[in-house]
Amino acid sequence: MSELDRLLDERIRAVPDWPVPGVTFRDITPLLADPAGIPAVVAGIRTALADVGVEGIDLVAGVEARGFVLGAPLAVAMGVGFVPVRKQGKLPGDVHAETYDLEYGTATLELQVGAVAAGHRVLLVDDVLATGGTAIASVSLLRAAGAHVAAFAVLLELAALGGRDRLADLEVVSLRAL
């Protein structure tokens, strides 16, 4: 078992019936609190990207909020910039906006105009891939800004929810499928 696998097994906590009955939340806080956690995740994502041939990334985009926690150190390790994909109303100035459906309503994500240049190869990062709605909205924002989304990287993939299938036009890498 690799050090990354050991950390994922030992430091990701399953919280049953949160935030609502029937949902098992995956709490990555213990992983993030371990000084080996973030470096291991960053190294694991870089290896997974190399294994599928993703290279030449210009920017990393992280989805609020845990995509920031994973995406920013990944950008540093890759020697590229980082841009946030935020919830509505959190960014100053002009923004690109994308509204999408959730199980319980709708949500809107935003990206600052000018944060991504036309033609930039962007790696999108988040903590979990579930149904894919947030990822699809984020990809739409980046593409509206003229970026080429080279791949989507996540820590955990809830495979039974089919998010990967909804992202069939993207290279998707996950460190752990549940």
JSON list of C-alpha atoms in Angstrom, two decimals, residues 51-162:
[
{"chain": "A", "resi": 51, "resn": "ASP", "atom": "CA", "xyz": [-0.06, 8.74, -16.37]},
{"chain": "A", "resi": 52, "resn": "VAL", "atom": "CA", "xyz": [-2.83, 9.89, -18.74]},
{"chain": "A", "resi": 53, "resn": "GLY", "atom": "CA", "xyz": [-0.59, 12.29, -20.68]},
{"chain": "A", "resi": 54, "resn": "VAL", "atom": "CA", "xyz": [-1.95, 15.62, -19.43]},
{"chain": "A", "resi": 55, "resn": "GLU", "atom": "CA", "xyz": [0.77, 18.25, -19.68]},
{"chain": "A", "resi": 56, "resn": "GLY", "atom": "CA", "xyz": [1.30, 21.86, -20.69]},
{"chain": "A", "resi": 57, "resn": "ILE", "atom": "CA", "xyz": [-1.06, 23.31, -18.08]},
{"chain": "A", "resi": 58, "resn": "ASP", "atom": "CA", "xyz": [-1.10, 27.13, -17.92]},
{"chain": "A", "resi": 59, "resn": "LEU", "atom": "CA", "xyz": [-3.42, 27.56, -14.91]},
{"chain": "A", "resi": 60, "resn": "VAL", "atom": "CA", "xyz": [-5.13, 25.59, -12.20]},
{"chain": "A", "resi": 61, "resn": "ALA", "atom": "CA", "xyz": [-8.74, 26.54, -11.43]},
{"chain": "A", "resi": 62, "resn": "GLY", "atom": "CA", "xyz": [-10.16, 25.46, -8.08]},
{"chain": "A", "resi": 63, "resn": "VAL", "atom": "CA", "xyz": [-13.83, 25.18, -7.23]},
{"chain": "A", "resi": 64, "resn": "GLU", "atom": "CA", "xyz": [-14.96, 26.81, -3.98]},
{"chain": "A", "resi": 65, "resn": "ALA", "atom": "CA", "xyz": [-14.08, 25.91, -1.36]},
{"chain": "A", "resi": 66, "resn": "ARG", "atom": "CA", "xyz": [-12.12, 22.71, -1.02]},
{"chain": "A", "resi": 67, "resn": "GLY", "atom": "CA", "xyz": [-10.95, 22.98, -4.62]},
{"chain": "A", "resi": 68, "resn": "PHE", "atom": "CA", "xyz": [-9.02, 26.04, -3.42]},
{"chain": "A", "resi": 69, "resn": "VAL", "atom": "CA", "xyz": [-7.32, 24.03, -0.67]},
{"chain": "A", "resi": 70, "resn": "LEU", "atom": "CA", "xyz": [-6.14, 21.38, -3.14]},
{"chain": "A", "resi": 71, "resn": "GLY", "atom": "CA", "xyz": [-5.76, 23.50, -6.26]},
{"chain": "A", "resi": 72, "resn": "ALA", "atom": "CA", "xyz": [-3.55, 26.28, -4.91]},
{"chain": "A", "resi": 73, "resn": "PRO", "atom": "CA", "xyz": [-0.71, 24.01, -3.69]},
{"chain": "A", "resi": 74, "resn": "LEU", "atom": "CA", "xyz": [-1.04, 21.99, -6.88]},
{"chain": "A", "resi": 75, "resn": "ALA", "atom": "CA", "xyz": [-0.57, 25.18, -8.92]},
{"chain": "A", "resi": 76, "resn": "VAL", "atom": "CA", "xyz": [2.51, 26.04, -6.87]},
{"chain": "A", "resi": 77, "resn": "ALA", "atom": "CA", "xyz": [3.96, 22.57, -7.43]},
{"chain": "A", "resi": 78, "resn": "MET", "atom": "CA", "xyz": [3.27, 22.85, -11.17]},
{"chain": "A", "resi": 79, "resn": "GLY", "atom": "CA", "xyz": [4.75, 26.35, -11.38]},
{"chain": "A", "resi": 80, "resn": "VAL", "atom": "CA", "xyz": [1.55, 27.89, -12.75]},
{"chain": "A", "resi": 81, "resn": "GLY", "atom": "CA", "xyz": [-1.06, 30.38, -11.57]},
{"chain": "A", "resi": 82, "resn": "PHE", "atom": "CA", "xyz": [-4.28, 29.67, -9.72]},
{"chain": "A", "resi": 83, "resn": "VAL", "atom": "CA", "xyz": [-7.77, 31.08, -10.34]},
{"chain": "A", "resi": 84, "resn": "PRO", "atom": "CA", "xyz": [-10.81, 30.57, -8.13]},
{"chain": "A", "resi": 85, "resn": "VAL", "atom": "CA", "xyz": [-14.25, 29.50, -9.32]},
{"chain": "A", "resi": 86, "resn": "ARG", "atom": "CA", "xyz": [-16.47, 31.07, -6.67]},
{"chain": "A", "resi": 87, "resn": "LYS", "atom": "CA", "xyz": [-20.02, 31.02, -5.45]},
{"chain": "A", "resi": 88, "resn": "GLN", "atom": "CA", "xyz": [-22.19, 33.89, -6.69]},
{"chain": "A", "resi": 89, "resn": "GLY", "atom": "CA", "xyz": [-21.48, 37.33, -5.28]},
{"chain": "A", "resi": 90, "resn": "LYS", "atom": "CA", "xyz": [-17.98, 36.63, -3.92]},
{"chain": "A", "resi": 91, "resn": "LEU", "atom": "CA", "xyz": [-15.87, 38.19, -6.70]},
{"chain": "A", "resi": 92, "resn": "PRO", "atom": "CA", "xyz": [-15.45, 41.90, -7.46]},
{"chain": "A", "resi": 93, "resn": "GLY", "atom": "CA", "xyz": [-15.77, 43.34, -10.94]},
{"chain": "A", "resi": 94, "resn": "ASP", "atom": "CA", "xyz": [-17.19, 41.74, -14.05]},
{"chain": "A", "resi": 95, "resn": "VAL", "atom": "CA", "xyz": [-17.74, 38.00, -13.93]},
{"chain": "A", "resi": 96, "resn": "HIS", "atom": "CA", "xyz": [-18.76, 35.11, -16.11]},
{"chain": "A", "resi": 97, "resn": "ALA", "atom": "CA", "xyz": [-21.65, 33.31, -14.37]},
{"chain": "A", "resi": 98, "resn": "GLU", "atom": "CA", "xyz": [-23.12, 29.84, -14.76]},
{"chain": "A", "resi": 99, "resn": "THR", "atom": "CA", "xyz": [-26.29, 28.66, -13.00]},
{"chain": "A", "resi": 100, "resn": "TYR", "atom": "CA", "xyz": [-26.90, 24.95, -12.62]},
{"chain": "A", "resi": 101, "resn": "ASP", "atom": "CA", "xyz": [-29.37, 22.59, -10.97]},
{"chain": "A", "resi": 102, "resn": "LEU", "atom": "CA", "xyz": [-28.89, 20.91, -7.63]},
{"chain": "A", "resi": 103, "resn": "GLU", "atom": "CA", "xyz": [-31.04, 18.24, -6.02]},
{"chain": "A", "resi": 104, "resn": "TYR", "atom": "CA", "xyz": [-32.62, 20.93, -3.84]},
{"chain": "A", "resi": 105, "resn": "GLY", "atom": "CA", "xyz": [-32.60, 24.00, -6.11]},
{"chain": "A", "resi": 106, "resn": "THR", "atom": "CA", "xyz": [-30.05, 25.91, -8.15]},
{"chain": "A", "resi": 107, "resn": "ALA", "atom": "CA", "xyz": [-26.62, 27.42, -7.60]},
{"chain": "A", "resi": 108, "resn": "THR", "atom": "CA", "xyz": [-24.49, 29.89, -9.50]},
{"chain": "A", "resi": 109, "resn": "LEU", "atom": "CA", "xyz": [-20.72, 29.86, -9.91]},
{"chain": "A", "resi": 110, "resn": "GLU", "atom": "CA", "xyz": [-18.63, 32.80, -11.11]},
{"chain": "A", "resi": 111, "resn": "LEU", "atom": "CA", "xyz": [-15.22, 33.41, -12.65]},
{"chain": "A", "resi": 112, "resn": "GLN", "atom": "CA", "xyz": [-13.70, 36.88, -12.95]},
{"chain": "A", "resi": 113, "resn": "VAL", "atom": "CA", "xyz": [-13.54, 38.24, -16.48]},
{"chain": "A", "resi": 114, "resn": "GLY", "atom": "CA", "xyz": [-9.88, 38.34, -17.48]},
{"chain": "A", "resi": 115, "resn": "ALA", "atom": "CA", "xyz": [-8.75, 35.71, -14.96]},
{"chain": "A", "resi": 116, "resn": "VAL", "atom": "CA", "xyz": [-8.26, 33.23, -17.80]},
{"chain": "A", "resi": 117, "resn": "ALA", "atom": "CA", "xyz": [-6.90, 34.16, -21.22]},
{"chain": "A", "resi": 118, "resn": "ALA", "atom": "CA", "xyz": [-8.17, 32.70, -24.46]},
{"chain": "A", "resi": 119, "resn": "GLY", "atom": "CA", "xyz": [-6.30, 29.51, -25.25]},
{"chain": "A", "resi": 120, "resn": "HIS", "atom": "CA", "xyz": [-5.04, 28.85, -21.71]},
{"chain": "A", "resi": 121, "resn": "ARG", "atom": "CA", "xyz": [-4.86, 25.15, -20.90]},
{"chain": "A", "resi": 122, "resn": "VAL", "atom": "CA", "xyz": [-6.57, 24.85, -17.52]},
{"chain": "A", "resi": 123, "resn": "LEU", "atom": "CA", "xyz": [-6.65, 22.05, -14.99]},
{"chain": "A", "resi": 124, "resn": "LEU", "atom": "CA", "xyz": [-9.89, 22.15, -12.99]},
{"chain": "A", "resi": 125, "resn": "VAL", "atom": "CA", "xyz": [-9.62, 20.83, -9.40]},
{"chain": "A", "resi": 126, "resn": "ASP", "atom": "CA", "xyz": [-12.20, 19.96, -6.76]},
{"chain": "A", "resi": 127, "resn": "ASP", "atom": "CA", "xyz": [-12.35, 17.62, -3.80]},
{"chain": "A", "resi": 128, "resn": "VAL", "atom": "CA", "xyz": [-15.23, 15.34, -4.85]},
{"chain": "A", "resi": 129, "resn": "LEU", "atom": "CA", "xyz": [-16.88, 14.32, -8.10]},
{"chain": "A", "resi": 130, "resn": "ALA", "atom": "CA", "xyz": [-20.46, 13.25, -7.45]},
{"chain": "A", "resi": 131, "resn": "THR", "atom": "CA", "xyz": [-23.15, 13.91, -10.08]},
{"chain": "A", "resi": 132, "resn": "GLY", "atom": "CA", "xyz": [-20.90, 16.27, -12.05]},
{"chain": "A", "resi": 133, "resn": "GLY", "atom": "CA", "xyz": [-23.14, 19.34, -11.91]},
{"chain": "A", "resi": 134, "resn": "THR", "atom": "CA", "xyz": [-20.58, 21.62, -10.28]},
{"chain": "A", "resi": 135, "resn": "ALA", "atom": "CA", "xyz": [-17.84, 20.40, -12.61]},
{"chain": "A", "resi": 136, "resn": "ILE", "atom": "CA", "xyz": [-19.98, 20.94, -15.71]},
{"chain": "A", "resi": 137, "resn": "ALA", "atom": "CA", "xyz": [-20.84, 24.49, -14.60]},
{"chain": "A", "resi": 138, "resn": "SER", "atom": "CA", "xyz": [-17.17, 25.21, -13.88]},
{"chain": "A", "resi": 139, "resn": "VAL", "atom": "CA", "xyz": [-16.08, 23.86, -17.26]},
{"chain": "A", "resi": 140, "resn": "SER", "atom": "CA", "xyz": [-18.73, 26.03, -18.96]},
{"chain": "A", "resi": 141, "resn": "LEU", "atom": "CA", "xyz": [-17.39, 29.11, -17.17]},
{"chain": "A", "resi": 142, "resn": "LEU", "atom": "CA", "xyz": [-13.82, 28.39, -18.18]},
{"chain": "A", "resi": 143, "resn": "ARG", "atom": "CA", "xyz": [-14.79, 27.70, -21.78]},
{"chain": "A", "resi": 144, "resn": "ALA", "atom": "CA", "xyz": [-16.86, 30.91, -21.90]},
{"chain": "A", "resi": 145, "resn": "ALA", "atom": "CA", "xyz": [-13.66, 32.73, -20.93]},
{"chain": "A", "resi": 146, "resn": "GLY", "atom": "CA", "xyz": [-11.88, 31.11, -23.88]},
{"chain": "A", "resi": 147, "resn": "ALA", "atom": "CA", "xyz": [-9.92, 28.49, -21.93]},
{"chain": "A", "resi": 148, "resn": "HIS", "atom": "CA", "xyz": [-9.27, 24.93, -22.99]},
{"chain": "A", "resi": 149, "resn": "VAL", "atom": "CA", "xyz": [-10.04, 22.68, -20.02]},
{"chain": "A", "resi": 150, "resn": "ALA", "atom": "CA", "xyz": [-7.35, 20.02, -20.28]},
{"chain": "A", "resi": 151, "resn": "ALA", "atom": "CA", "xyz": [-8.54, 17.85, -17.39]},
{"chain": "A", "resi": 152, "resn": "PHE", "atom": "CA", "xyz": [-10.54, 17.65, -14.19]},
{"chain": "A", "resi": 153, "resn": "ALA", "atom": "CA", "xyz": [-8.77, 16.30, -11.08]},
{"chain": "A", "resi": 154, "resn": "VAL", "atom": "CA", "xyz": [-10.45, 15.27, -7.84]},
{"chain": "A", "resi": 155, "resn": "LEU", "atom": "CA", "xyz": [-9.47, 13.65, -4.61]},
{"chain": "A", "resi": 156, "resn": "LEU", "atom": "CA", "xyz": [-12.58, 11.44, -4.37]},
{"chain": "A", "resi": 157, "resn": "GLU", "atom": "CA", "xyz": [-15.03, 10.17, -6.97]},
{"chain": "A", "resi": 158, "resn": "LEU", "atom": "CA", "xyz": [-18.45, 8.84, -5.96]},
{"chain": "A", "resi": 159, "resn": "ALA", "atom": "CA", "xyz": [-18.62, 6.53, -8.95]},
{"chain": "A", "resi": 160, "resn": "ALA", "atom": "CA", "xyz": [-22.20, 5.33, -8.44]},
{"chain": "A", "resi": 161, "resn": "LEU", "atom": "CA", "xyz": [-23.50, 8.88, -9.00]},
{"chain": "A", "resi": 162, "resn": "GLY", "atom": "CA", "xyz": [-22.25, 8.95, -12.62]}
]
